[in-house]
PDB file of C-alpha atoms in Angstrom:
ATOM      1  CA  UNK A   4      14.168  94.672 -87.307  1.00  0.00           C
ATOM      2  CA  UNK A   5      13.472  95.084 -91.184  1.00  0.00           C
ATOM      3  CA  UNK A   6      10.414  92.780 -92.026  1.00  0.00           C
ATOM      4  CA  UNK A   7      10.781  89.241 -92.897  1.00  0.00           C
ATOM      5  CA  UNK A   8      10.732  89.970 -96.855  1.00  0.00           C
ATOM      6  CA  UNK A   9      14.028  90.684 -95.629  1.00  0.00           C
ATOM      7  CA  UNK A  10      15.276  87.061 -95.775  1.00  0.00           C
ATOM      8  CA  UNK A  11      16.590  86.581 -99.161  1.00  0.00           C
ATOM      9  CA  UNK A  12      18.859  89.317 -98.160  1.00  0.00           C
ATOM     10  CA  UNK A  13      20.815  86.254 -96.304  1.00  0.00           C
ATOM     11  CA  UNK A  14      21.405  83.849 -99.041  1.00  0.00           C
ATOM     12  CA  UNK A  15      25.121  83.800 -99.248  1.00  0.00           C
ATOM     13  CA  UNK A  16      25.668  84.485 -95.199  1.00  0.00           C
ATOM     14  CA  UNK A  17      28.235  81.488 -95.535  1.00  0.00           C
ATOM     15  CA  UNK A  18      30.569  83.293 -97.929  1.00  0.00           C
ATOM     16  CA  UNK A  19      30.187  87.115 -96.813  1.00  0.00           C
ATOM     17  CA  UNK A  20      31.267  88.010 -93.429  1.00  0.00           C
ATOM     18  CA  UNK A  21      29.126  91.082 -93.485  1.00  0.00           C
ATOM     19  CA  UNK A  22      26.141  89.045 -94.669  1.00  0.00           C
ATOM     20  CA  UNK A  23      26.915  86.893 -91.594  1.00  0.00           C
ATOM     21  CA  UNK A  24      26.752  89.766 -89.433  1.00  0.00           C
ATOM     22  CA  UNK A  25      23.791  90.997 -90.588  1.00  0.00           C
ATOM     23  CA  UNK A  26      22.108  88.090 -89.620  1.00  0.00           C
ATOM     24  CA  UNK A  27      23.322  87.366 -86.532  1.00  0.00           C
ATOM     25  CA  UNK A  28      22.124  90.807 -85.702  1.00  0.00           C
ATOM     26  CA  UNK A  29      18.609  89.624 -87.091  1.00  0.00           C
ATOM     27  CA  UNK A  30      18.307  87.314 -84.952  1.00  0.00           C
ATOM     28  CA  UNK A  31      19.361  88.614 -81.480  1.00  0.00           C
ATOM     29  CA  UNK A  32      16.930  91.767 -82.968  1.00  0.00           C
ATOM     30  CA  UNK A  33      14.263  88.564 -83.526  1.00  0.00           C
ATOM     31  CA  UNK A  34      14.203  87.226 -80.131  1.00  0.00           C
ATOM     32  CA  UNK A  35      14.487  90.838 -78.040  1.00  0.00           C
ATOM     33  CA  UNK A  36      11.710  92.211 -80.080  1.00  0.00           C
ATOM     34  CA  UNK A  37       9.861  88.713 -79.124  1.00  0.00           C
ATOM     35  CA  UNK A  38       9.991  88.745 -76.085  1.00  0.00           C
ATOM     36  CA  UNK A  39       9.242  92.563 -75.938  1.00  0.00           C
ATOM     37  CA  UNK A  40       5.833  91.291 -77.229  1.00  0.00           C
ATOM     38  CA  UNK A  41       4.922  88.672 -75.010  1.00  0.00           C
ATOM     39  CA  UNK A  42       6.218  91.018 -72.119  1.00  0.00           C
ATOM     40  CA  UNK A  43       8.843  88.826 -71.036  1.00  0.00           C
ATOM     41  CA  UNK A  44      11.990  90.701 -69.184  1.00  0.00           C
ATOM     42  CA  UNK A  45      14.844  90.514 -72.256  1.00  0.00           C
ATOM     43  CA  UNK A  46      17.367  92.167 -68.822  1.00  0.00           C
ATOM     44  CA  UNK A  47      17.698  88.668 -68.078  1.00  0.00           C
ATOM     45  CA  UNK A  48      19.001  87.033 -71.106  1.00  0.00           C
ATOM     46  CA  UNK A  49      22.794  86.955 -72.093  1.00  0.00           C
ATOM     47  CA  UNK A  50      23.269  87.041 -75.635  1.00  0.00           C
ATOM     48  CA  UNK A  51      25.324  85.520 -77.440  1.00  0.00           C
ATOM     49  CA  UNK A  52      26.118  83.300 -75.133  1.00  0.00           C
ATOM     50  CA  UNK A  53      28.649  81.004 -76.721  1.00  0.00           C
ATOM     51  CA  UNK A  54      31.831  82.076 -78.079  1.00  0.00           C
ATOM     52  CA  UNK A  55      31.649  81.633 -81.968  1.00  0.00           C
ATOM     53  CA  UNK A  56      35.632  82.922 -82.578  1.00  0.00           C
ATOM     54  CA  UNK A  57      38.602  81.238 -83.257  1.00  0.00           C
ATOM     55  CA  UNK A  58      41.609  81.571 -81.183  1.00  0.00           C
ATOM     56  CA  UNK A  59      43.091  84.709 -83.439  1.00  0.00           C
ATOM     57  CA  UNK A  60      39.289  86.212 -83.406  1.00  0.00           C
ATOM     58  CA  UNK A  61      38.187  85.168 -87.101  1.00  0.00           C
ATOM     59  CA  UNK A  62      34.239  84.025 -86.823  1.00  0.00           C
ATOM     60  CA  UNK A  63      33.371  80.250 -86.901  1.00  0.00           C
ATOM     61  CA  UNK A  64      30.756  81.285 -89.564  1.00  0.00           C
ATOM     62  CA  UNK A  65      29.004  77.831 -89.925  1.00  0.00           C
ATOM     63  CA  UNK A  66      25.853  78.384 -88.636  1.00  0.00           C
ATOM     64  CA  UNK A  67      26.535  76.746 -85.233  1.00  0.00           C
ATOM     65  CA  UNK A  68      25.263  78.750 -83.802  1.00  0.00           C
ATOM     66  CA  UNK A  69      23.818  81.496 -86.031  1.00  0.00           C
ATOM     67  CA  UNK A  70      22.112  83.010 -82.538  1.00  0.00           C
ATOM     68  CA  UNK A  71      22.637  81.757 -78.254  1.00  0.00           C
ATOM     69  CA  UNK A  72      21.407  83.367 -75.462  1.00  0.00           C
ATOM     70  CA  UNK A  73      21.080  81.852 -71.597  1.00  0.00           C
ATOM     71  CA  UNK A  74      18.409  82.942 -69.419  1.00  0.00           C
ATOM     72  CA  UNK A  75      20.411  83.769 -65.931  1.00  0.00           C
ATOM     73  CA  UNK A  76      17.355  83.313 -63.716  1.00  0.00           C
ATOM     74  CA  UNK A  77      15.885  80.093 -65.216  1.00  0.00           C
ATOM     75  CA  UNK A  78      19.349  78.729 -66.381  1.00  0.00           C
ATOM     76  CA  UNK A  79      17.783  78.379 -69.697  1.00  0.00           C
ATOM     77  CA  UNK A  80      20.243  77.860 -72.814  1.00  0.00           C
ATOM     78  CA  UNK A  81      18.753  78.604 -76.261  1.00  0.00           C
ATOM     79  CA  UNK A  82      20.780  77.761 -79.747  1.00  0.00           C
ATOM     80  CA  UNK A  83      19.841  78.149 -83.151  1.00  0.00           C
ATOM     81  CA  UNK A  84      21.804  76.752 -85.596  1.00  0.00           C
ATOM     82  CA  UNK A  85      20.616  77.626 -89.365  1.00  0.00           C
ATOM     83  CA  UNK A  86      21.306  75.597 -92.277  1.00  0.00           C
ATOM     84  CA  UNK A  87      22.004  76.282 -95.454  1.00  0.00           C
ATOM     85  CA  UNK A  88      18.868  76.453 -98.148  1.00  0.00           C
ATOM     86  CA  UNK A  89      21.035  74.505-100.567  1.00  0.00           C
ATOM     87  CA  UNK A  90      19.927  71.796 -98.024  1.00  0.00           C
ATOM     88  CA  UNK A  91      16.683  71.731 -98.571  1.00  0.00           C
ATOM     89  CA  UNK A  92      14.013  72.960 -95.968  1.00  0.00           C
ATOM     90  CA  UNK A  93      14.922  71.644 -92.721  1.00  0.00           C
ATOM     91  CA  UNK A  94      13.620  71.975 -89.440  1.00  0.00           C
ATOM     92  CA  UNK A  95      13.899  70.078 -85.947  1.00  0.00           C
ATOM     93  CA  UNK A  96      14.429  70.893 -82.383  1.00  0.00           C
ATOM     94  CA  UNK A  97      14.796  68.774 -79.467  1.00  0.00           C
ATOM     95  CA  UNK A  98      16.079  69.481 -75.890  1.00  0.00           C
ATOM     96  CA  UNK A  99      19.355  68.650 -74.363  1.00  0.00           C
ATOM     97  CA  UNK A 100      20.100  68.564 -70.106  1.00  0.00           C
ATOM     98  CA  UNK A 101      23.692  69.365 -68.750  1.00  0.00           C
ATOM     99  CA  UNK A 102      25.102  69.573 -65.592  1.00  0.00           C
ATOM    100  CA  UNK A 103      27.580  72.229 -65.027  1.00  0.00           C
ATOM    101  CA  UNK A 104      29.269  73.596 -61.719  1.00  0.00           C
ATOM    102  CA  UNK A 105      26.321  71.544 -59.555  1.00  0.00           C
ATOM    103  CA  UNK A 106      23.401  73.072 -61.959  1.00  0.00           C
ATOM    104  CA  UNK A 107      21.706  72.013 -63.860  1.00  0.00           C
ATOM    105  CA  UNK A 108      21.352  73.500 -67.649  1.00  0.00           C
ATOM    106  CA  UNK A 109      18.568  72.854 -70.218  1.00  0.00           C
ATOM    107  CA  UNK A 110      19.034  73.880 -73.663  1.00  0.00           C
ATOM    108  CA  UNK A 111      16.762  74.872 -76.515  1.00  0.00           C
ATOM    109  CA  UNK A 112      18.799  73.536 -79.951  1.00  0.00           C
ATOM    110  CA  UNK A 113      16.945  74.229 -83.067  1.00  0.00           C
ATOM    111  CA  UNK A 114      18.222  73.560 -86.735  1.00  0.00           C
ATOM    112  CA  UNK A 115      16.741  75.515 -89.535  1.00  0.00           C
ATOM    113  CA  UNK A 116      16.818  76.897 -92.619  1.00  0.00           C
ATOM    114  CA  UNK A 117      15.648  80.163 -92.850  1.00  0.00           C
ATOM    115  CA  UNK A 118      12.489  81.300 -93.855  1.00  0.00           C
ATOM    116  CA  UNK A 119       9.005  83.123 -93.258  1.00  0.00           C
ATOM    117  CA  UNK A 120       6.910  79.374 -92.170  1.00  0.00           C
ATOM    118  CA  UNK A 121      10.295  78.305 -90.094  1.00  0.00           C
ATOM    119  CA  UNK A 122      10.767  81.282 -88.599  1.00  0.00           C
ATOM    120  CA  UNK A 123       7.150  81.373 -87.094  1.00  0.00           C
ATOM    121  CA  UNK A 124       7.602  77.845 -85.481  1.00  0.00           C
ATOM    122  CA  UNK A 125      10.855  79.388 -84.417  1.00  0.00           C
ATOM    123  CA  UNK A 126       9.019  81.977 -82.321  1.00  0.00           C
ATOM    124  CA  UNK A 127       6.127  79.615 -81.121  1.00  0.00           C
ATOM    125  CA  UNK A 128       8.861  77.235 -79.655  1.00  0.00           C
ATOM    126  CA  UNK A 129      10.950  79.565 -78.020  1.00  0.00           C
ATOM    127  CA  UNK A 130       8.151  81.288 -76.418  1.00  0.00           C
ATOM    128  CA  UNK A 131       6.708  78.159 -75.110  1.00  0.00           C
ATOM    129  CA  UNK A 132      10.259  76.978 -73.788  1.00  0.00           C
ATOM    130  CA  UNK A 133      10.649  80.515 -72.106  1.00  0.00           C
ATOM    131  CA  UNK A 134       7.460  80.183 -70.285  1.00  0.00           C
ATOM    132  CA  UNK A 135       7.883  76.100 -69.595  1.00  0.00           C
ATOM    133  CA  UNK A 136       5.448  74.734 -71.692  1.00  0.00           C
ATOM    134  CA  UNK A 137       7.093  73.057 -74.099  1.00  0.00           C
ATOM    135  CA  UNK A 138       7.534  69.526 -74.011  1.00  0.00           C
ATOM    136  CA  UNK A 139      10.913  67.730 -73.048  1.00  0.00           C
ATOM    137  CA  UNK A 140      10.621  65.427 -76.398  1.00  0.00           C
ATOM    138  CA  UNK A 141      12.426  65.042 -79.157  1.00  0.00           C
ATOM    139  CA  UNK A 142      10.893  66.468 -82.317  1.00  0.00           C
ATOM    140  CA  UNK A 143      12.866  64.773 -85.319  1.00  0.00           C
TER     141      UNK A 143
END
């Protein structure tokens, strides 16, 4: 992963598919080289793991979600959803709870706009879900 200078490189990652790419790559590169440092298995993480394709295999490209990945032992969900910067800076996260075949799922949503302070809390909140110590609150 380039370093986080990097980020203006995304501006337009609505309007270029290749731009979009590249930062979906960024951050699946983000959270494996994360959890690399806090020594944290990345063999049991899917990623992505929601579908962000149409039917005829065009790309959603709206954001939603920019990055997924589950966590098969802990049935962990975690999606990132990044805003646009035309929006302003924005940043929440909260926790949702599903049940699915007779489990049950918790999910990680966080909505951001991208940049160097967001993307630290980014990192301290997914490491604390990972490891269970985050708080089942809402943040808004």
């Amino acid at each position: 992963m380039e370093n986080r200078n990097c980020l203006h490189n995304f501006i337009n990652y609505l309007d270029d598919e290749d731009v979009y790419d590249a930062l979906e790559k960024y951050w699946i590169d983000m959270f494996f080289m994360l959890l690399h440092k806090e020594n944290i298995d990345g063999n049991d993480w899917i990623c992505p793991c929601y579908n962000t394709t149409f039917g005829n295999g065009k790309k959603m490209m709206d954001g939603n979600p920019i990055f997924s990945a589950k966590s098969i032992k802990k049935d962990k969900i975690i999606r990132i959803i990044q805003e646009s910067p035309k929006n302003g800076n924005v940043f929440s996260y909260w926790i949702n709870s599903s049940m699915g075949n007779n489990q049950s799922q918790k999910e990680l949503v966080i909505v951001c706009t991208l940049n160097n302070y967001n993307l630290e809390k980014v990192n301290d909140i997914i490491i604390s879900w990972i490891k269970g110590n985050l708080k089942d609150t809402n943040s808004k």
